[in-house]
Structures are given as C-alpha cells and as structure tokens.
Short mmCIF file of C-alpha atoms and ligand atoms in Angstrom, two decimals:
data_model
loop_
_atom_site.label_atom_id
_atom_site.label_comp_id
_atom_site.label_asym_id
_atom_site.label_seq_id
_atom_site.Cartn_x
_atom_site.Cartn_y
_atom_site.Cartn_z
CA MET A 25 0.00 0.00 0.00
CA GLY A 26 1.56 3.35 -0.99
CA TYR A 27 1.30 6.22 1.47
CA GLN A 28 3.60 8.73 -0.22
CA ASP A 29 6.10 8.25 2.59
CA SER A 30 9.48 9.76 1.76
CA GLU A 31 12.37 7.55 0.70
CA ARG A 32 14.09 8.18 4.01
CA ALA A 33 10.98 7.20 5.96
CA GLN A 34 10.60 3.99 3.97
CA GLU A 35 14.26 3.13 4.36
CA VAL A 36 14.26 3.57 8.16
CA ALA A 37 10.92 1.73 8.42
CA GLU A 38 12.37 -1.24 6.51
CA ARG A 39 15.44 -1.28 8.75
CA THR A 40 13.14 -1.19 11.77
CA ARG A 41 11.05 -4.07 10.45
CA ALA A 42 14.20 -6.16 9.97
CA PHE A 43 15.41 -5.26 13.48
CA VAL A 44 12.06 -6.27 15.00
CA ASP A 45 11.73 -9.51 12.99
CA GLU A 46 15.31 -10.69 13.35
CA GLU A 47 16.34 -9.45 16.79
CA VAL A 48 13.30 -8.61 18.88
CA LEU A 49 10.60 -11.17 18.15
CA PRO A 50 12.72 -14.30 18.72
CA ARG A 51 13.88 -12.95 22.10
CA GLU A 52 10.43 -11.69 23.03
CA ARG A 53 8.77 -15.04 22.50
CA ALA A 54 11.54 -16.80 24.44
CA LEU A 55 10.73 -14.53 27.39
CA PHE A 56 6.95 -14.21 27.16
CA GLY A 57 5.87 -17.18 25.08
CA GLN A 58 6.06 -19.50 28.02
CA ARG A 59 4.36 -19.06 31.35
CA ASP A 60 6.38 -20.76 34.04
CA HIS A 61 7.17 -20.35 37.70
CA ARG A 62 8.60 -16.83 37.30
CA SER A 63 6.80 -14.11 39.24
CA ASP A 64 5.51 -10.98 37.53
CA ALA A 65 8.31 -9.02 39.23
CA ASP A 66 10.96 -11.43 37.86
CA ARG A 67 9.43 -11.24 34.42
CA GLN A 68 9.43 -7.43 34.54
CA GLU A 69 13.07 -7.41 35.58
CA GLU A 70 13.94 -9.78 32.74
CA GLY A 71 11.97 -7.55 30.38
CA ARG A 72 14.04 -4.54 31.45
CA GLU A 73 17.26 -6.50 30.92
CA LEU A 74 16.07 -7.53 27.47
CA VAL A 75 15.39 -3.91 26.53
CA GLU A 76 18.92 -2.97 27.63
CA GLU A 77 20.39 -5.75 25.49
CA LEU A 78 18.25 -4.82 22.50
CA ARG A 79 19.11 -1.14 22.85
CA GLU A 80 22.72 -1.85 21.95
CA ILE A 81 21.60 -3.82 18.90
CA ALA A 82 19.21 -1.01 17.93
CA ARG A 83 22.14 1.41 17.97
CA GLU A 84 24.27 -0.96 15.87
CA ARG A 85 21.45 -1.40 13.36
CA ASP A 86 20.93 2.36 13.19
CA VAL A 87 17.31 2.42 14.36
CA PHE A 88 17.84 3.98 17.81
CA GLY A 89 15.98 7.24 18.50
CA PRO A 90 14.44 7.93 15.07
CA GLN A 91 12.62 10.98 16.51
CA ILE A 92 15.57 12.31 18.54
CA PRO A 93 17.50 15.18 16.91
CA GLU A 94 20.89 14.18 15.52
CA GLU A 95 22.66 16.55 17.91
CA TYR A 96 21.24 14.45 20.76
CA GLY A 97 22.29 11.12 19.22
CA GLY A 98 19.17 10.15 17.28
CA LEU A 99 18.28 9.87 13.61
CA GLY A 100 16.50 13.25 13.52
CA LEU A 101 13.59 12.22 11.32
CA ASP A 102 10.84 14.73 10.54
CA PHE A 103 7.60 14.11 12.38
CA VAL A 104 5.80 12.94 9.22
CA ASP A 105 8.65 10.57 8.35
CA LEU A 106 8.39 8.99 11.78
CA LEU A 107 4.97 7.51 11.20
CA PRO A 108 5.88 4.30 9.31
CA VAL A 109 8.89 3.84 11.58
CA PHE A 110 6.76 4.05 14.72
CA GLU A 111 4.33 1.55 13.24
CA GLN A 112 7.11 -0.97 12.73
CA ALA A 113 8.44 -0.36 16.25
CA GLY A 114 4.91 -0.85 17.64
CA ARG A 115 4.95 -4.51 16.63
CA SER A 116 6.66 -5.26 19.96
CA ILE A 117 6.77 -3.36 23.26
CA PHE A 118 10.42 -4.43 23.57
CA ALA A 119 11.26 -2.83 20.23
CA MET A 120 9.69 0.43 21.41
CA GLY A 121 11.78 0.40 24.57
CA ALA A 122 14.96 -0.53 22.72
CA MET A 123 14.48 2.18 20.09
CA HIS A 124 13.54 4.74 22.77
CA VAL A 125 10.26 5.59 21.07
CA ALA A 126 7.95 4.65 23.96
CA ALA A 127 5.80 6.96 26.07
CA PRO A 128 6.30 8.81 28.35
CA ASP A 129 9.99 9.50 27.55
CA GLU A 130 9.23 10.07 23.87
CA GLY A 131 6.65 12.81 24.60
CA ASN A 132 8.78 14.33 27.35
CA MET A 133 11.76 14.65 25.01
CA GLU A 134 9.45 16.40 22.56
CA ILE A 135 8.42 18.91 25.27
CA LEU A 136 11.97 19.54 26.42
CA GLU A 137 13.18 20.04 22.87
CA HIS A 138 10.34 22.42 22.08
CA ALA A 139 9.84 24.30 25.35
CA GLY A 140 13.03 23.72 27.33
CA THR A 141 15.71 26.32 27.97
CA GLU A 142 19.27 25.54 26.89
CA ALA A 143 20.12 24.73 30.52
CA GLN A 144 17.12 22.36 30.80
CA LYS A 145 18.10 20.67 27.57
CA ALA A 146 21.64 20.15 28.82
CA GLU A 147 20.54 18.84 32.22
CA TYR A 148 17.52 16.76 31.23
CA LEU A 149 17.09 16.29 27.48
CA ARG A 150 20.63 15.15 26.67
CA PRO A 151 20.82 12.38 29.30
CA LEU A 152 17.19 11.38 28.66
CA ALA A 153 17.87 11.07 24.93
CA ASN A 154 20.86 8.87 25.74
CA CYS A 155 18.79 6.65 28.13
CA ASP A 156 21.00 7.66 31.06
CA ILE A 157 17.91 8.86 32.94
CA SER A 158 14.14 8.33 32.68
CA SER A 159 11.11 10.55 33.13
CA GLY A 160 7.40 10.71 33.94
CA PHE A 161 4.55 13.06 33.02
CA SER A 162 2.27 13.94 35.90
CA MET A 163 -0.99 15.62 34.98
CA THR A 164 -4.02 13.40 35.75
CA GLU A 165 -5.43 13.74 39.27
CA PRO A 166 -7.77 11.77 41.55
CA MET A 167 -11.47 12.36 41.85
CA ASP A 168 -11.97 16.12 42.38
CA GLY A 169 -8.99 16.99 40.17
CA CYS A 170 -8.36 16.88 36.46
CA GLY A 171 -8.99 13.86 34.26
CA SER A 172 -10.77 14.33 30.98
CA ASP A 173 -11.37 17.97 31.91
CA ALA A 174 -7.96 19.63 31.95
CA LYS A 175 -9.48 22.79 33.46
CA GLN A 176 -9.94 20.98 36.78
CA ILE A 177 -6.27 20.90 37.76
CA ARG A 178 -6.06 21.18 41.57
CA THR A 179 -2.32 20.73 42.07
CA SER A 180 -0.93 24.18 42.82
CA ALA A 181 2.44 25.86 42.43
CA GLU A 182 3.12 29.08 44.32
CA LYS A 183 6.08 31.39 43.94
CA ASP A 184 8.18 31.82 47.10
CA GLY A 185 11.23 33.99 46.42
CA ASP A 186 13.18 32.33 43.64
CA GLU A 187 11.48 28.97 44.14
CA TRP A 188 8.16 27.36 43.22
CA VAL A 189 6.35 25.32 45.89
CA ILE A 190 4.20 22.50 44.51
CA ASP A 191 1.36 20.82 46.40
CA GLY A 192 -0.93 18.22 44.94
CA HIS A 193 -1.96 14.69 44.26
CA LYS A 194 -1.60 12.91 40.90
CA TRP A 195 -2.25 9.42 39.64
CA TRP A 196 -1.68 7.41 36.50
CA THR A 197 1.80 8.90 36.21
CA THR A 198 3.42 6.39 33.86
CA HIS A 199 6.95 5.36 34.89
CA GLY A 200 6.07 6.93 38.23
CA GLN A 201 7.52 4.30 40.50
CA THR A 202 8.37 1.02 38.82
CA GLY A 203 10.42 2.78 36.18
CA GLU A 204 12.06 4.87 38.91
CA PRO A 205 12.01 8.11 36.99
CA ASP A 206 14.77 10.63 37.57
CA PHE A 207 12.43 13.55 36.99
CA LEU A 208 8.75 14.27 36.45
CA ILE A 209 7.08 16.93 34.37
CA VAL A 210 4.29 18.16 36.64
CA VAL A 211 1.42 20.36 35.48
CA ALA A 212 0.13 22.64 38.28
CA ARG A 213 -2.13 25.65 38.67
CA THR A 214 -0.20 28.91 38.97
CA ASN A 215 -2.91 31.51 38.47
CA GLU A 216 -6.49 31.42 39.79
CA GLU A 217 -7.40 34.79 38.25
CA VAL A 218 -7.41 33.85 34.57
CA HIS A 219 -9.36 31.35 32.49
CA PRO A 220 -8.66 27.86 33.89
CA TYR A 221 -7.22 26.74 30.54
CA VAL A 222 -4.60 29.44 30.79
CA GLY A 223 -3.57 29.55 34.45
CA THR A 224 -1.44 26.40 34.70
CA SER A 225 2.30 25.82 34.27
CA ALA A 226 4.62 22.86 33.72
CA PHE A 227 7.56 22.17 36.03
CA ILE A 228 10.54 19.84 36.01
CA VAL A 229 10.57 18.08 39.38
CA PRO A 230 13.50 15.82 40.32
CA ALA A 231 12.01 12.56 41.57
CA ASP A 232 14.20 12.62 44.68
CA ALA A 233 13.18 16.17 45.70
CA ASP A 234 11.97 16.50 49.30
CA GLY A 235 8.19 16.07 49.44
CA VAL A 236 7.76 13.77 46.42
CA GLU A 237 5.90 10.72 47.71
CA PHE A 238 5.42 7.70 45.47
CA VAL A 239 2.27 6.26 47.02
CA ARG A 240 1.89 3.07 44.96
CA ASP A 241 1.85 1.47 41.54
CA ILE A 242 -1.79 1.20 40.50
CA PRO A 243 -2.67 -2.44 39.77
CA HIS A 244 -4.00 -2.60 36.23
CA MET A 245 -4.89 -4.76 33.26
CA GLY A 246 -2.16 -5.35 30.66
CA GLU A 247 1.59 -5.64 31.04
CA SER A 248 3.63 -2.93 29.41
CA GLY A 249 6.67 -3.25 31.67
CA MET A 250 5.94 0.24 33.03
CA GLY A 251 4.13 1.10 36.23
CA HIS A 252 1.42 3.74 36.44
CA SER A 253 1.67 5.42 39.79
CA GLU A 254 -0.05 7.54 42.36
CA VAL A 255 2.23 10.39 43.42
CA LYS A 256 1.80 13.10 46.06
CA TYR A 257 3.67 16.40 46.04
CA HIS A 258 3.94 17.84 49.56
CA GLY A 259 5.34 21.38 49.43
CA VAL A 260 7.95 20.33 46.87
CA ARG A 261 10.38 23.17 46.20
CA VAL A 262 11.99 23.60 42.81
CA PRO A 263 14.11 26.55 41.64
CA GLU A 264 12.40 29.03 39.31
CA GLU A 265 14.53 27.82 36.41
CA ASN A 266 12.59 24.51 36.57
CA LEU A 267 9.54 26.21 35.08
CA LEU A 268 9.15 24.48 31.70
CA GLY A 269 7.76 26.81 29.06
CA PRO A 270 5.95 30.04 29.88
CA GLU A 271 4.35 30.79 33.25
CA ASP A 272 0.59 30.11 32.98
CA GLY A 273 1.22 28.32 29.68
CA GLY A 274 1.19 24.75 31.04
CA LEU A 275 -1.64 23.51 28.89
CA ALA A 276 -0.02 24.92 25.79
CA VAL A 277 3.08 22.93 26.68
CA ALA A 278 0.99 19.82 27.43
CA GLN A 279 -0.93 20.30 24.20
CA GLN A 280 2.33 20.50 22.30
CA ARG A 281 3.21 17.10 23.71
CA LEU A 282 -0.20 15.54 23.36
CA GLY A 283 -1.08 16.58 19.80
CA LYS A 284 1.81 14.79 18.16
CA ALA A 285 1.96 12.10 20.86
CA ARG A 286 -1.60 11.08 20.03
CA LEU A 287 -0.55 10.39 16.47
CA THR A 288 2.61 8.52 17.44
CA HIS A 289 0.47 6.45 19.82
CA CYS A 290 -1.83 5.66 16.90
CA MET A 291 1.09 4.45 14.82
CA ARG A 292 2.56 2.30 17.58
CA PHE A 293 -0.82 0.70 18.24
CA MET A 294 -1.32 0.14 14.50
CA GLY A 295 1.93 -1.84 14.62
CA MET A 296 0.22 -4.03 17.21
CA ALA A 297 -2.74 -4.50 14.85
CA ASP A 298 -0.44 -5.28 11.93
CA ARG A 299 1.44 -7.93 13.90
CA SER A 300 -1.82 -9.39 15.21
CA LEU A 301 -2.96 -9.84 11.63
CA ASP A 302 0.33 -11.55 10.69
CA VAL A 303 -0.05 -13.95 13.61
CA ALA A 304 -3.73 -14.64 12.88
CA LYS A 305 -3.17 -15.22 9.16
CA ALA A 306 -0.32 -17.64 9.84
CA TYR A 307 -2.58 -19.58 12.23
CA MET A 308 -5.43 -19.60 9.70
CA ASP A 309 -3.14 -20.92 6.96
CA GLU A 310 -2.02 -23.83 9.12
CA ARG A 311 -5.19 -24.76 10.96
CA SER A 312 -7.87 -26.77 9.21
CA ALA A 313 -11.49 -27.54 10.10
CA TYR A 314 -14.37 -29.07 8.16
CA GLY A 315 -12.24 -29.99 5.17
CA ASP A 316 -10.13 -26.93 4.47
CA THR A 317 -7.95 -24.38 6.21
CA LEU A 318 -9.39 -21.50 8.20
CA SER A 319 -7.87 -19.12 5.67
CA GLU A 320 -10.21 -20.59 3.05
CA LYS A 321 -13.40 -19.89 5.05
CA GLN A 322 -15.13 -16.98 3.38
CA SER A 323 -16.60 -15.45 6.54
CA LEU A 324 -13.16 -15.39 8.22
CA ARG A 325 -11.59 -14.00 5.05
CA PHE A 326 -14.11 -11.15 5.21
CA ASP A 327 -13.11 -10.46 8.82
CA ILE A 328 -9.48 -10.17 7.71
CA ALA A 329 -10.46 -8.03 4.71
CA ASP A 330 -12.42 -5.70 6.99
CA ALA A 331 -9.44 -5.42 9.34
CA HIS A 332 -7.11 -4.50 6.47
CA MET A 333 -9.59 -1.96 5.12
CA ARG A 334 -9.99 -0.19 8.45
CA LEU A 335 -6.27 -0.27 9.17
CA HIS A 336 -5.63 1.38 5.82
CA ALA A 337 -8.21 4.07 6.63
CA ALA A 338 -6.59 4.69 10.04
CA ARG A 339 -3.09 4.92 8.55
CA THR A 340 -4.34 7.41 5.98
CA MET A 341 -6.12 9.54 8.60
CA VAL A 342 -3.04 9.69 10.82
CA ARG A 343 -0.78 10.70 7.93
CA HIS A 344 -3.26 13.37 6.88
CA ALA A 345 -3.34 14.81 10.42
CA ALA A 346 0.47 14.68 10.69
CA ARG A 347 0.91 16.49 7.37
CA GLN A 348 -1.62 19.08 8.48
CA ILE A 349 0.44 19.67 11.66
CA ALA A 350 3.63 19.90 9.61
CA GLU A 351 2.07 22.47 7.28
CA THR A 352 -0.02 24.59 9.65
CA GLY A 353 1.28 23.83 13.16
CA SER A 354 -1.96 22.30 14.42
CA ALA A 355 -4.70 19.88 13.40
CA ASP A 356 -6.84 19.47 16.51
CA THR A 357 -9.93 18.08 14.80
CA GLU A 358 -7.97 15.75 12.53
CA VAL A 359 -5.91 14.49 15.49
CA SER A 360 -9.07 13.80 17.53
CA MET A 361 -10.71 12.00 14.61
CA SER A 362 -7.59 9.89 13.98
CA LYS A 363 -7.20 9.01 17.65
CA VAL A 364 -10.81 7.86 18.10
CA PHE A 365 -10.89 5.93 14.82
CA ALA A 366 -7.48 4.29 15.25
CA ALA A 367 -8.16 3.22 18.84
CA GLU A 368 -11.47 1.59 17.94
CA THR A 369 -9.96 -0.02 14.84
CA VAL A 370 -6.95 -1.50 16.61
CA GLN A 371 -9.08 -2.79 19.48
CA ASP A 372 -11.49 -4.48 17.04
CA ILE A 373 -8.66 -5.97 14.99
CA VAL A 374 -6.94 -7.48 18.01
CA ASP A 375 -10.29 -8.92 19.11
CA THR A 376 -10.88 -10.43 15.65
CA CYS A 377 -7.40 -11.96 15.68
CA VAL A 378 -7.99 -13.52 19.10
CA GLN A 379 -11.25 -14.99 17.80
CA VAL A 380 -9.82 -16.55 14.63
CA CYS A 381 -7.04 -18.20 16.64
CA GLY A 382 -9.56 -19.95 18.89
CA GLY A 383 -8.16 -21.13 22.22
CA ASN A 384 -4.69 -20.07 21.14
CA GLY A 385 -5.92 -16.51 20.89
CA ILE A 386 -6.38 -16.63 24.65
CA GLY A 387 -3.23 -18.68 25.30
CA LYS A 388 0.07 -16.91 25.80
CA ASP A 389 2.14 -18.92 23.31
CA LEU A 390 0.99 -16.27 20.87
CA PRO A 391 1.28 -12.52 21.65
CA LEU A 392 -2.43 -11.85 21.03
CA ALA A 393 -3.62 -12.29 24.61
CA ASP A 394 -1.07 -9.74 25.83
CA PHE A 395 -2.10 -7.37 23.03
CA TYR A 396 -5.75 -7.83 23.96
CA GLU A 397 -5.02 -6.75 27.53
CA ASN A 398 -2.81 -3.86 26.45
CA VAL A 399 -4.97 -2.40 23.72
CA ARG A 400 -7.91 -1.54 25.95
CA CYS A 401 -6.22 1.51 27.42
CA PHE A 402 -5.82 3.06 23.97
CA ARG A 403 -9.44 4.30 23.94
CA ILE A 404 -8.73 6.09 27.26
CA ILE A 405 -5.16 7.42 27.24
CA ASP A 406 -4.28 10.73 25.60
CA GLY A 407 -7.92 11.75 25.83
CA ALA A 408 -10.73 9.21 26.05
CA ASP A 409 -12.99 8.71 23.02
CA GLU A 410 -15.71 10.87 24.55
CA ALA A 411 -13.37 13.81 25.23
CA HIS A 412 -12.29 13.79 21.58
CA MET A 413 -15.86 13.39 20.35
CA ARG A 414 -16.80 16.37 22.52
CA SER A 415 -14.05 18.46 20.86
CA ILE A 416 -15.02 17.33 17.36
CA ALA A 417 -18.65 18.18 18.06
CA LYS A 418 -17.77 21.58 19.55
CA ARG A 419 -15.95 22.51 16.36
CA ALA A 420 -18.70 21.05 14.21
CA PHE A 421 -21.14 23.38 16.00
CA ASP A 422 -18.64 26.25 15.89
CA ASP A 423 -18.92 26.46 19.61
CA ASP A 424 -15.87 27.38 21.68
CA GLU A 425 -15.73 28.48 25.28
CA LEU A 426 -12.38 30.28 24.97
CA GLU A 427 -11.87 33.84 23.82
CA PRO A 428 -9.87 34.07 20.55
CA GLU A 429 -6.76 35.40 22.33
CA GLU A 430 -6.94 32.55 24.87
CA ILE A 431 -7.18 29.98 22.06
CA GLU A 432 -4.15 31.63 20.50
CA TYR A 433 -2.26 31.28 23.79
CA VAL A 434 -3.26 27.69 24.47
CA THR A 435 -2.65 26.29 21.02
CA ARG A 436 0.09 28.40 19.50
CA PHE A 437 2.97 28.32 21.94
CA ASP A 438 6.04 28.50 19.75
CA GLY A 439 8.81 27.21 21.93
CA GLY A 440 11.32 28.08 24.61
CA GLU A 441 14.44 30.12 24.34
C1 FAD B 15 -2.29 3.08 30.88
C2 FAD B 15 -2.49 4.53 31.24
C3 FAD B 15 -1.40 5.40 31.23
C4 FAD B 15 -1.58 6.75 31.59
N1 FAD B 15 -0.48 7.56 31.65
C5 FAD B 15 -0.62 8.83 32.09
C6 FAD B 15 0.53 9.66 32.31
O1 FAD B 15 1.68 9.26 32.08
N2 FAD B 15 0.35 10.89 32.83
C7 FAD B 15 -0.89 11.38 33.13
O2 FAD B 15 -0.98 12.52 33.57
N3 FAD B 15 -2.02 10.62 32.92
C8 FAD B 15 -1.90 9.36 32.42
N4 FAD B 15 -3.01 8.56 32.26
C9 FAD B 15 -4.32 9.10 32.57
C10 FAD B 15 -5.16 9.38 31.32
O3 FAD B 15 -4.65 10.51 30.67
C11 FAD B 15 -6.61 9.53 31.77
O4 FAD B 15 -7.06 8.25 32.20
C12 FAD B 15 -7.52 10.05 30.68
O5 FAD B 15 -7.19 11.38 30.34
C13 FAD B 15 -8.99 10.02 31.10
O6 FAD B 15 -9.16 10.67 32.34
P1 FAD B 15 -9.83 9.89 33.56
O7 FAD B 15 -9.25 8.54 33.67
O8 FAD B 15 -9.73 10.78 34.73
O9 FAD B 15 -11.34 9.69 33.11
P2 FAD B 15 -12.58 10.58 33.62
O10 FAD B 15 -12.32 12.01 33.31
O11 FAD B 15 -12.92 10.19 35.00
O12 FAD B 15 -13.73 10.08 32.63
C14 FAD B 15 -14.39 8.81 32.82
C15 FAD B 15 -15.23 8.51 31.57
O13 FAD B 15 -16.18 9.56 31.37
C16 FAD B 15 -16.11 10.03 30.03
N5 FAD B 15 -16.47 11.45 29.95
C17 FAD B 15 -15.83 12.50 30.50
N6 FAD B 15 -16.41 13.67 30.13
C18 FAD B 15 -17.46 13.32 29.32
C19 FAD B 15 -18.44 14.06 28.61
N7 FAD B 15 -18.46 15.42 28.64
N8 FAD B 15 -19.36 13.39 27.90
C20 FAD B 15 -19.34 12.03 27.84
N9 FAD B 15 -18.42 11.28 28.46
C21 FAD B 15 -17.49 11.91 29.20
C22 FAD B 15 -14.64 9.81 29.66
O14 FAD B 15 -14.48 9.80 28.27
C23 FAD B 15 -14.39 8.46 30.30
O15 FAD B 15 -14.83 7.45 29.44
C24 FAD B 15 -2.87 7.22 31.91
C25 FAD B 15 -3.96 6.35 31.87
C26 FAD B 15 -3.78 5.01 31.56
C27 FAD B 15 -4.97 4.10 31.56
#
C-alpha cells in the first residue's frame, strides 16, 4: 500500500522491520511465550534487561531514536517521516523500549526540545535522549482533580522567592515508580485569576526532591513493563529555572506534547494490529477444520479483509493529520478523529485476531492475549474517546468556550528560548 512516505521514511521503516523480525521477536517469544514459575516481578526485571540488550543492537542497526535530533544522538527524522517507523516499532513493546520511542519519555523529550531552555536541555534532554535517565509526566489527578477535563487541575504551584512550591496529588503517572524516573514533568495551577485553561504551568521536578511521595503502583490490566503510579507532592520546592515553558502556559506545553503524541500512539498501536494480523493469518493458513484451512473460510476472510480496510483508513487519517500539523502547526480536529478511529480499529482488529485463533488466541504462546489486555487503554489514554468526540462536536457546532486570544495562547505556543 503506498502512502507517499518519503524515501528516508521507507528506508528507516524497513530497517526497523528487519530489526524487529530478526532481533526482537525471537527474544520476546523466548521470554513471554512460556508461562512458568517466574513471578511478575521477575518477568518485569527480565523484560528490562532484554530492553537494555536490544538497545545496543538497535544502535548498531541504526534504528535507535528515530525521533531524537541528531545533535542528541538520534536519527533526527521529521515528524511525518516517523509515522511508518513508529508503526514498525509498535509490533513489539520491547522494540519500542529498545528504540527509545515509547511513552512517556518520547513525549517528554518532545516537550523539552520544544519548550526547554538551553540549561534544561543540557541537564535533562541530553541524558534522557541517551537513556542515562528516565522521566514521567504527571498531569491526571484523583477524583476532584483533572482527568478528561484539563481545566480541573487542583495541584498548585506558588512562587516563594526564587522557588516554586508545589502541592498536589496525581495518579496514573506512567513510569512513576516502577520505572524509577529521575524527573517528572508536573502540570500545576499557577494563576487562579485567569481562564482555567490558561492559568497552569509545567515544572521539572527531580524525583528525589523532598516532598515527592510515590504512594503506589496502580494495579492494572495489561503488562507494558511500566508502572502507572499515584504520586503526592507535599510542598515540593523547585528553583524558578525549573519552570518548563511560559508561566501560565502549562496547557499549551501539554498540548504540544499531546497533539503529536496522540498520532505517534496511533502508529505504535497500529503496529500491534499489523502484527496481530500476521499472527492470525499464519494460524489460519495452518489450521484446518471441516475440510479446508481457516484461511479458506469466506466469513473469516471477510473479517481479515475488513481489518485490512480499516487499518488502511486509520493509517491514511493519521498521515493526513500529521501532514496538516507539519504544514499549519496544528490539526486538533484531525488528530481527535484519527485518535478515536485508530483506537477503535486496533481494538477491534486485536479482538478479531484472538477470535480466529480460537483457544490459542487466549493462550500466551501467541502474543495476542497480551495485546488484547494492552490495547484496551488506547481508547482512554491521551484523551478518552468521549473527550475527543466532545471536541469534534464543539468545532462542528462552531462552539468554543475560549476567547480568541486565549485559544491563540493555548494552542500556538512556539517554543522556549
Ligand atoms: C495506561 C495509562 C497510562 C496513563 N499515563 C498517564 C501519564 O503518564 N500521565 C498522566 O498525567 N495521565 C496518564 N493517564 C491518565 C489518562 O490521561 C486519563 O485516564 C484520561 O485522560 C482520562 O481521564 P480519567 O481517567 O480521569 O477519566 P474521567 O475524566 O474520569 O472520565 C471517565 C469517563 O467519562 C467520560 N467522559 C468525560 N467527560 C465526558 C463528557 N463530557 N461526555 C461524555 N463522556 C465523558 C470519559 O471519556 C471516560 O470514558 C494514563 C492512563 C492510563 C490508563
């Protein structure tokens, strides 16, 4: 299928496919294809060791950090060129870790590159890009705080001399505890007087700062190798130079991260759908019932045809949104539409693939059962379906609650120093 991807994009995507097929998948199945006496903690530790081992191979095979600027040791691909590469990486969670294209580090590097000062880039972006440190992104809050509605941020940051003092309670901070992040990007309210979309700021908070309390890893469905944590900030003091982006411009900074990150998430999850289809088709070719193979049953062939058709539509939508961002700087409606459509499509495809593999779809010899558990979060993370549908509908009705100059401020932040 041609998608008008550039030669460079196709070349790196092919290299990535070879890396995943030849290096990652054989090791991944050796680790996860057999359930034995190992505990979840042991398995996670082995998973981390595998990522470390694969990272070296990713560097040798020139697929490490496709999105990271060359000056920080990556391949420096344009955002649009990244799409097919991210899809290939998404065929295995270990490939994503090894190539350093997984959330939350990927999105945090994007923020630091775009909004960080030169000092912040030297202290945080360079070592993060090199995998010497890791990071988390701390925005979502428990019940009376912000979830779908970003305006509800309760965590506060107050200026005290040349320091900011942060108080608040977050949860679902990926990498929060298990990954032992070295720093967190925390979004907090800094101004009660202005529109709630405008009065928040982003801060870099070292994870070992006094007052940072990692409460727990939240037990959850699906195994990504990363914990999602509840974190409290008790009067955490950071120097004023840890403000990331403009004061009261936190949502603009978050939006900068989330707009593109939603599309890269789509591509990674489409890699999961693509691999699921490969696995299912191989099973269908081999397995026979009632006189011929499953791949000869017309109703199952239609299921596979439908999956390919929808995957093609999703790929096309994501590329369209990415090109729109590259040309105009934003594509909020197109990003929302792509995110909702891709999440539903990938979830349905994984479900179809589980079904056509029968009992083995549920068994963990194949990767489908893990994919099935992991894919469910895609309709929730980076804005749940309903939040995106709400935004699409608001624009369809030409109905916006922000003043034009506030919209300008929230969506058009053009970078740090
Ligand atoms: C695996 C995982 C990783 C995550 N990682 C991070 C992270 O690193 N950092 C971080 O800050 N957060 C993270 N999150 C949190 C994620 O961003 C939120 O779960 C998401 O934004 C939805 O917010 P919520 O869970 O509070 O849902 P809620 O806001 O409580 O919404 C619950 C349901 O109500 C629906 N709803 C809300 N408003 C409306 C409406 N107006 N009309 C109709 N339906 C509506 C929602 O769509 C949703 O289905 C993560 C979540 C998961 C599951």
